[in-house]
Amino acid sequence: MTYVFSFFTAFLITYAFVPITRKIAIRLGIVDKPNGRKIHADPIPLLGGLAIFLGLGVSALLFIPMNQKIVTLFLAGSLVLMVGIIDDWNKAHGKDFPAWPKLIVQVISATVLYYGGIRILGIRGFMFDDQVTWQFFSIISFFLTILWIVAIMNMLNFLDGMDGLAAGISAISAMTLFLIALIQKQEILALLSIALLGTTLGFLKYNFHPAKIFMGDAGALFLGCILAGVSIEGAFKGATILTLFVPLFVFGVPIFDTLYVMFRRWRENRPIYVADKGHVHHRLMKLGLSQPHIVTFIYVVGICFSLLSLVIILLIYR
């Protein structure tokens, strides 16, 4: 029942706070204005990430036993949430917020997680055993941890280009991490993952097409930070060569989309960091598909990736 309470608390708090954060965003002028790269025709309020943060935070305080790693997760998530809000405010007011300060804060946030005990430590061989076969040197462990967390944050942010897409994929990833945590008997991670599922679904009610609010960079970076941290403690914990594919499949959609975009920009001799309308969902839209159809199709792809990850985990724990 604790899982049920954790889920519904996160869902209801987020659902209740989205209209409030929407009004605040409109009053402060923090709205996503249409331009040549955007696919929406009217200004859409941002700050949805704040409601996501509140929903997850309240549920965690009520139902998740606090320990160093949980506190560290929320501290790191709060850092990227704040820099995301600053970025959203600047964009809404026609100002350029340099990429470097955001990246620096993301690296700091990932470093906080690393020194809080959330880190990629090593690989155990092909299947699970009692002894770590390859224990990473500290510098390699640090580099891989920072790379994974920063990459997931940005990949999820890049994916947030269509109504309901990033929130829905985050919900699928959270549900997968919840099931993995249950299989591995990691109760705290399961509680956090099911709360993540609740808060993303509570937000998705307002974010699915036609969207009434966007999560903005703040929400995408916050969700990416928490999901990446949970995946390190769950899917990456005690990883073998075989189970290394699990977290890759959990985040299969944002990883595939980012690699596809980077390859296409490299092939066209364009900077890989310059935004355009070349993501997978943009390409599908050019084929004439509607937003709900595109998002639903990508959801199905995400579910297939997640099922693959669960099959691998079940093979290990059979």
Short mmCIF file of C-alpha atoms in Angstrom, two decimals:
data_model
loop_
_atom_site.label_atom_id
_atom_site.label_comp_id
_atom_site.label_asym_id
_atom_site.label_seq_id
_atom_site.Cartn_x
_atom_site.Cartn_y
_atom_site.Cartn_z
CA MET A 1 0.00 0.00 0.00
CA THR A 2 2.93 2.35 0.54
CA TYR A 3 3.66 2.18 -3.17
CA VAL A 4 0.04 3.08 -3.92
CA PHE A 5 0.10 6.03 -1.50
CA SER A 6 3.43 7.25 -2.85
CA PHE A 7 2.12 7.13 -6.41
CA PHE A 8 -1.19 8.88 -5.76
CA THR A 9 0.33 11.54 -3.51
CA ALA A 10 2.83 12.50 -6.21
CA PHE A 11 0.10 12.37 -8.86
CA LEU A 12 -2.43 14.48 -6.93
CA ILE A 13 0.07 17.09 -5.70
CA THR A 14 1.42 17.61 -9.21
CA TYR A 15 -2.06 17.62 -10.71
CA ALA A 16 -3.18 20.24 -8.19
CA PHE A 17 -0.12 22.48 -8.53
CA VAL A 18 0.16 22.59 -12.33
CA PRO A 19 -2.68 25.17 -12.69
CA ILE A 20 -1.02 27.29 -9.98
CA THR A 21 2.43 27.20 -11.60
CA ARG A 22 0.74 27.90 -14.95
CA LYS A 23 -0.80 31.10 -13.58
CA ILE A 24 2.54 32.13 -12.04
CA ALA A 25 4.29 31.54 -15.38
CA ILE A 26 1.72 33.67 -17.23
CA ARG A 27 1.93 36.46 -14.64
CA LEU A 28 5.75 36.51 -14.80
CA GLY A 29 5.78 36.20 -18.59
CA ILE A 30 7.64 32.88 -18.49
CA VAL A 31 6.09 31.46 -21.65
CA ASP A 32 7.48 29.56 -24.62
CA LYS A 33 6.91 31.80 -27.62
CA PRO A 34 6.53 30.36 -31.14
CA ASN A 35 9.41 30.70 -33.59
CA GLY A 36 10.70 29.01 -36.72
CA ARG A 37 11.95 25.98 -34.80
CA LYS A 38 8.92 25.50 -32.54
CA ILE A 39 5.86 23.57 -33.67
CA HIS A 40 3.26 25.28 -31.45
CA ALA A 41 1.43 28.35 -32.75
CA ASP A 42 0.58 30.10 -29.46
CA PRO A 43 2.65 31.05 -26.38
CA ILE A 44 2.61 28.22 -23.83
CA PRO A 45 3.40 28.77 -20.12
CA LEU A 46 6.50 27.12 -18.71
CA LEU A 47 7.34 26.28 -15.07
CA GLY A 48 5.71 22.86 -15.25
CA GLY A 49 8.94 21.53 -13.81
CA LEU A 50 8.19 23.31 -10.54
CA ALA A 51 4.96 21.33 -10.10
CA ILE A 52 6.85 18.12 -10.91
CA PHE A 53 9.42 18.98 -8.25
CA LEU A 54 6.72 19.69 -5.64
CA GLY A 55 4.79 16.50 -6.39
CA LEU A 56 7.85 14.29 -6.12
CA GLY A 57 9.19 16.16 -3.10
CA VAL A 58 6.01 15.91 -1.03
CA SER A 59 5.64 12.21 -1.82
CA ALA A 60 9.28 11.58 -0.87
CA LEU A 61 8.94 13.43 2.43
CA LEU A 62 5.84 11.45 3.38
CA PHE A 63 6.68 7.94 2.24
CA ILE A 64 10.39 7.51 1.44
CA PRO A 65 12.86 6.93 4.29
CA MET A 66 15.40 9.75 4.11
CA ASN A 67 19.03 8.75 3.74
CA GLN A 68 22.13 10.37 2.32
CA LYS A 69 21.49 9.26 -1.24
CA ILE A 70 17.86 10.45 -1.35
CA VAL A 71 18.84 13.85 0.08
CA THR A 72 21.71 14.04 -2.41
CA LEU A 73 19.35 13.26 -5.30
CA PHE A 74 17.02 16.12 -4.39
CA LEU A 75 19.93 18.50 -3.77
CA ALA A 76 21.39 17.74 -7.20
CA GLY A 77 17.95 17.94 -8.80
CA SER A 78 17.29 21.30 -7.15
CA LEU A 79 20.49 22.74 -8.66
CA VAL A 80 19.53 21.90 -12.24
CA LEU A 81 15.92 22.91 -11.57
CA MET A 82 17.07 26.40 -10.57
CA VAL A 83 19.40 26.87 -13.54
CA GLY A 84 16.61 25.56 -15.77
CA ILE A 85 14.17 28.16 -14.41
CA ILE A 86 16.75 30.88 -15.06
CA ASP A 87 17.19 29.60 -18.61
CA ASP A 88 13.43 29.44 -19.18
CA TRP A 89 13.02 33.00 -17.89
CA ASN A 90 15.74 34.31 -20.18
CA LYS A 91 14.33 32.57 -23.25
CA ALA A 92 10.84 33.83 -22.49
CA HIS A 93 12.17 37.40 -22.34
CA GLY A 94 14.17 37.13 -25.53
CA LYS A 95 17.55 36.87 -23.84
CA ASP A 96 20.27 34.35 -24.59
CA PHE A 97 21.41 32.28 -21.64
CA PRO A 98 24.84 30.81 -22.49
CA ALA A 99 25.14 27.04 -22.65
CA TRP A 100 28.31 26.95 -20.53
CA PRO A 101 26.74 28.03 -17.21
CA LYS A 102 24.05 25.37 -17.66
CA LEU A 103 26.64 22.72 -18.42
CA ILE A 104 28.77 23.75 -15.44
CA VAL A 105 25.76 23.46 -13.10
CA GLN A 106 24.90 20.08 -14.61
CA VAL A 107 28.44 18.85 -13.97
CA ILE A 108 28.29 20.22 -10.41
CA SER A 109 24.96 18.47 -9.89
CA ALA A 110 26.39 15.18 -11.18
CA THR A 111 29.45 15.67 -8.95
CA VAL A 112 27.16 16.12 -5.94
CA LEU A 113 25.56 12.77 -6.79
CA TYR A 114 28.96 11.11 -7.15
CA TYR A 115 30.24 12.30 -3.78
CA GLY A 116 26.86 11.49 -2.25
CA GLY A 117 27.51 7.84 -3.06
CA ILE A 118 25.58 7.55 -6.33
CA ARG A 119 28.26 6.34 -8.73
CA ILE A 120 29.11 3.72 -11.33
CA LEU A 121 31.65 1.46 -9.64
CA GLY A 122 32.47 -1.46 -11.90
CA ILE A 123 31.35 -4.53 -13.84
CA ARG A 124 30.88 -8.03 -12.49
CA GLY A 125 31.47 -10.16 -15.59
CA PHE A 126 28.85 -11.82 -17.80
CA MET A 127 26.39 -12.85 -15.10
CA PHE A 128 25.93 -11.86 -11.46
CA ASP A 129 28.45 -13.25 -8.99
CA ASP A 130 29.73 -12.29 -5.56
CA GLN A 131 32.95 -10.65 -6.67
CA VAL A 132 33.41 -7.57 -8.83
CA THR A 133 35.48 -8.61 -11.82
CA TRP A 134 36.40 -5.13 -13.00
CA GLN A 135 36.53 -2.42 -10.34
CA PHE A 136 36.91 0.97 -12.01
CA PHE A 137 39.65 3.34 -10.92
CA SER A 138 38.23 6.38 -9.13
CA ILE A 139 38.89 8.71 -12.08
CA ILE A 140 37.12 6.34 -14.49
CA SER A 141 34.21 5.88 -12.08
CA PHE A 142 33.94 9.65 -11.71
CA PHE A 143 34.08 10.27 -15.47
CA LEU A 144 31.49 7.60 -16.33
CA THR A 145 29.13 8.78 -13.60
CA ILE A 146 29.32 12.43 -14.66
CA LEU A 147 29.00 11.52 -18.34
CA TRP A 148 25.93 9.36 -17.79
CA ILE A 149 24.07 11.86 -15.59
CA VAL A 150 24.81 14.90 -17.77
CA ALA A 151 23.99 12.94 -20.93
CA ILE A 152 20.59 11.73 -19.66
CA MET A 153 19.66 15.24 -18.49
CA ASN A 154 20.43 16.75 -21.88
CA MET A 155 18.98 13.90 -23.92
CA LEU A 156 15.65 14.22 -22.12
CA ASN A 157 15.78 17.99 -22.59
CA PHE A 158 16.45 17.57 -26.33
CA LEU A 159 13.47 15.21 -26.56
CA ASP A 160 11.13 17.81 -25.07
CA GLY A 161 10.00 19.21 -28.40
CA MET A 162 6.45 17.95 -28.73
CA ASP A 163 3.39 17.92 -26.46
CA GLY A 164 3.58 15.08 -23.96
CA LEU A 165 6.71 13.49 -25.41
CA ALA A 166 9.34 14.00 -22.71
CA ALA A 167 6.83 13.56 -19.87
CA GLY A 168 5.48 10.33 -21.35
CA ILE A 169 8.92 8.85 -22.01
CA SER A 170 9.93 9.82 -18.46
CA ALA A 171 6.85 8.01 -17.14
CA ILE A 172 7.75 4.87 -19.11
CA SER A 173 11.34 5.02 -17.81
CA ALA A 174 10.12 5.56 -14.24
CA MET A 175 7.76 2.58 -14.49
CA THR A 176 10.59 0.41 -15.83
CA LEU A 177 12.94 1.48 -13.05
CA PHE A 178 10.18 0.75 -10.52
CA LEU A 179 9.81 -2.82 -11.81
CA ILE A 180 13.60 -3.31 -11.88
CA ALA A 181 13.83 -2.08 -8.28
CA LEU A 182 11.06 -4.50 -7.24
CA ILE A 183 12.83 -7.42 -8.92
CA GLN A 184 16.09 -6.45 -7.20
CA LYS A 185 14.24 -5.89 -3.88
CA GLN A 186 15.34 -2.24 -3.60
CA GLU A 187 12.37 -0.82 -1.69
CA ILE A 188 13.52 2.80 -1.43
CA LEU A 189 14.30 3.03 -5.14
CA ALA A 190 10.96 1.41 -5.94
CA LEU A 191 9.15 4.03 -3.84
CA LEU A 192 11.04 6.87 -5.53
CA SER A 193 10.41 5.42 -8.99
CA ILE A 194 6.67 4.96 -8.43
CA ALA A 195 6.49 8.54 -7.13
CA LEU A 196 8.27 9.65 -10.29
CA LEU A 197 5.65 7.80 -12.31
CA GLY A 198 2.89 9.55 -10.38
CA THR A 199 4.29 13.05 -10.80
CA THR A 200 4.95 12.62 -14.54
CA LEU A 201 1.44 11.29 -15.14
CA GLY A 202 -0.05 14.11 -13.07
CA PHE A 203 1.81 16.60 -15.24
CA LEU A 204 1.02 14.73 -18.47
CA LYS A 205 -2.69 15.41 -17.97
CA TYR A 206 -1.96 19.07 -18.80
CA ASN A 207 0.96 18.47 -21.15
CA PHE A 208 -0.53 16.06 -23.68
CA HIS A 209 -1.70 17.62 -26.96
CA PRO A 210 -2.94 20.31 -26.96
CA ALA A 211 -0.55 21.24 -24.15
CA LYS A 212 -1.63 23.82 -21.58
CA ILE A 213 1.85 24.01 -20.03
CA PHE A 214 5.42 22.88 -20.76
CA MET A 215 7.90 21.47 -18.25
CA GLY A 216 10.64 23.69 -19.73
CA ASP A 217 14.35 23.14 -19.30
CA ALA A 218 13.79 23.16 -15.54
CA GLY A 219 11.49 20.14 -15.59
CA ALA A 220 13.43 18.18 -18.20
CA LEU A 221 16.76 18.66 -16.41
CA PHE A 222 15.24 17.81 -13.03
CA LEU A 223 13.57 14.63 -14.29
CA GLY A 224 16.72 13.65 -16.17
CA CYS A 225 18.83 14.13 -13.04
CA ILE A 226 16.55 12.03 -10.82
CA LEU A 227 16.05 9.30 -13.42
CA ALA A 228 19.79 9.08 -14.11
CA GLY A 229 20.54 8.83 -10.39
CA VAL A 230 17.92 6.14 -9.84
CA SER A 231 19.24 4.16 -12.82
CA ILE A 232 22.76 4.19 -11.37
CA GLU A 233 21.54 2.90 -8.01
CA GLY A 234 19.20 0.37 -9.61
CA ALA A 235 19.86 -0.72 -13.19
CA PHE A 236 23.62 -0.07 -13.01
CA LYS A 237 24.06 -1.53 -9.51
CA GLY A 238 26.07 -4.73 -9.71
CA ALA A 239 26.12 -4.43 -13.50
CA THR A 240 27.43 -7.25 -15.64
CA ILE A 241 28.41 -7.09 -19.29
CA LEU A 242 24.92 -8.36 -20.11
CA THR A 243 23.00 -6.02 -17.80
CA LEU A 244 24.88 -2.96 -19.08
CA PHE A 245 22.25 -2.98 -21.81
CA VAL A 246 19.47 -2.51 -19.24
CA PRO A 247 19.92 1.24 -18.55
CA LEU A 248 20.59 1.80 -22.27
CA PHE A 249 17.22 0.25 -23.08
CA VAL A 250 15.47 2.07 -20.22
CA PHE A 251 16.45 5.35 -21.91
CA GLY A 252 16.39 3.89 -25.42
CA VAL A 253 14.25 6.61 -27.02
CA PRO A 254 16.23 9.71 -25.87
CA ILE A 255 19.53 7.92 -26.54
CA PHE A 256 18.50 6.87 -30.05
CA ASP A 257 17.07 10.31 -30.84
CA THR A 258 20.23 12.10 -29.68
CA LEU A 259 22.58 9.76 -31.57
CA TYR A 260 20.46 10.11 -34.70
CA VAL A 261 20.49 13.92 -34.53
CA MET A 262 24.24 14.06 -33.82
CA PHE A 263 25.01 11.72 -36.74
CA ARG A 264 22.81 13.68 -39.14
CA ARG A 265 24.36 17.02 -38.17
CA TRP A 266 27.87 15.54 -38.45
CA ARG A 267 27.07 14.14 -41.89
CA GLU A 268 25.75 17.55 -42.99
CA ASN A 269 28.86 19.32 -41.58
CA ARG A 270 26.81 21.35 -39.10
CA PRO A 271 27.58 21.95 -35.39
CA ILE A 272 26.02 19.17 -33.33
CA TYR A 273 25.01 21.60 -30.56
CA VAL A 274 22.91 23.93 -32.76
CA ALA A 275 19.20 23.17 -32.35
CA ASP A 276 17.07 22.42 -35.40
CA LYS A 277 13.92 20.59 -36.49
CA GLY A 278 15.70 17.35 -37.27
CA HIS A 279 14.72 15.18 -34.30
CA VAL A 280 12.83 11.96 -34.90
CA HIS A 281 9.49 13.51 -33.97
CA HIS A 282 10.10 16.36 -36.42
CA ARG A 283 10.86 13.89 -39.20
CA LEU A 284 7.69 11.95 -38.46
CA MET A 285 5.69 15.18 -38.56
CA LYS A 286 7.06 15.88 -42.04
CA LEU A 287 5.54 12.56 -43.11
CA GLY A 288 2.13 13.98 -42.25
CA LEU A 289 1.50 12.35 -38.88
CA SER A 290 -0.33 14.33 -36.20
CA GLN A 291 1.23 15.11 -32.82
CA PRO A 292 -0.88 12.58 -30.88
CA HIS A 293 -0.05 9.85 -33.41
CA ILE A 294 3.68 10.65 -33.34
CA VAL A 295 3.83 10.74 -29.55
CA THR A 296 1.84 7.51 -29.24
CA PHE A 297 4.14 5.79 -31.73
CA ILE A 298 7.24 6.91 -29.81
CA TYR A 299 5.60 5.75 -26.56
CA VAL A 300 5.22 2.28 -28.10
CA VAL A 301 8.88 2.29 -29.13
CA GLY A 302 9.83 3.35 -25.58
CA ILE A 303 7.72 0.54 -24.09
CA CYS A 304 9.43 -1.97 -26.39
CA PHE A 305 12.85 -0.77 -25.24
CA SER A 306 11.70 -1.04 -21.61
CA LEU A 307 10.39 -4.57 -22.13
CA LEU A 308 13.79 -5.58 -23.48
CA SER A 309 15.44 -4.25 -20.34
CA LEU A 310 12.99 -6.15 -18.14
CA VAL A 311 13.57 -9.37 -20.09
CA ILE A 312 17.31 -9.09 -19.40
CA ILE A 313 16.74 -8.47 -15.69
CA LEU A 314 14.32 -11.39 -15.44
CA LEU A 315 16.82 -13.68 -17.20
CA ILE A 316 19.40 -12.76 -14.56
CA TYR A 317 17.05 -13.14 -11.58
CA ARG A 318 15.08 -16.16 -12.81
#
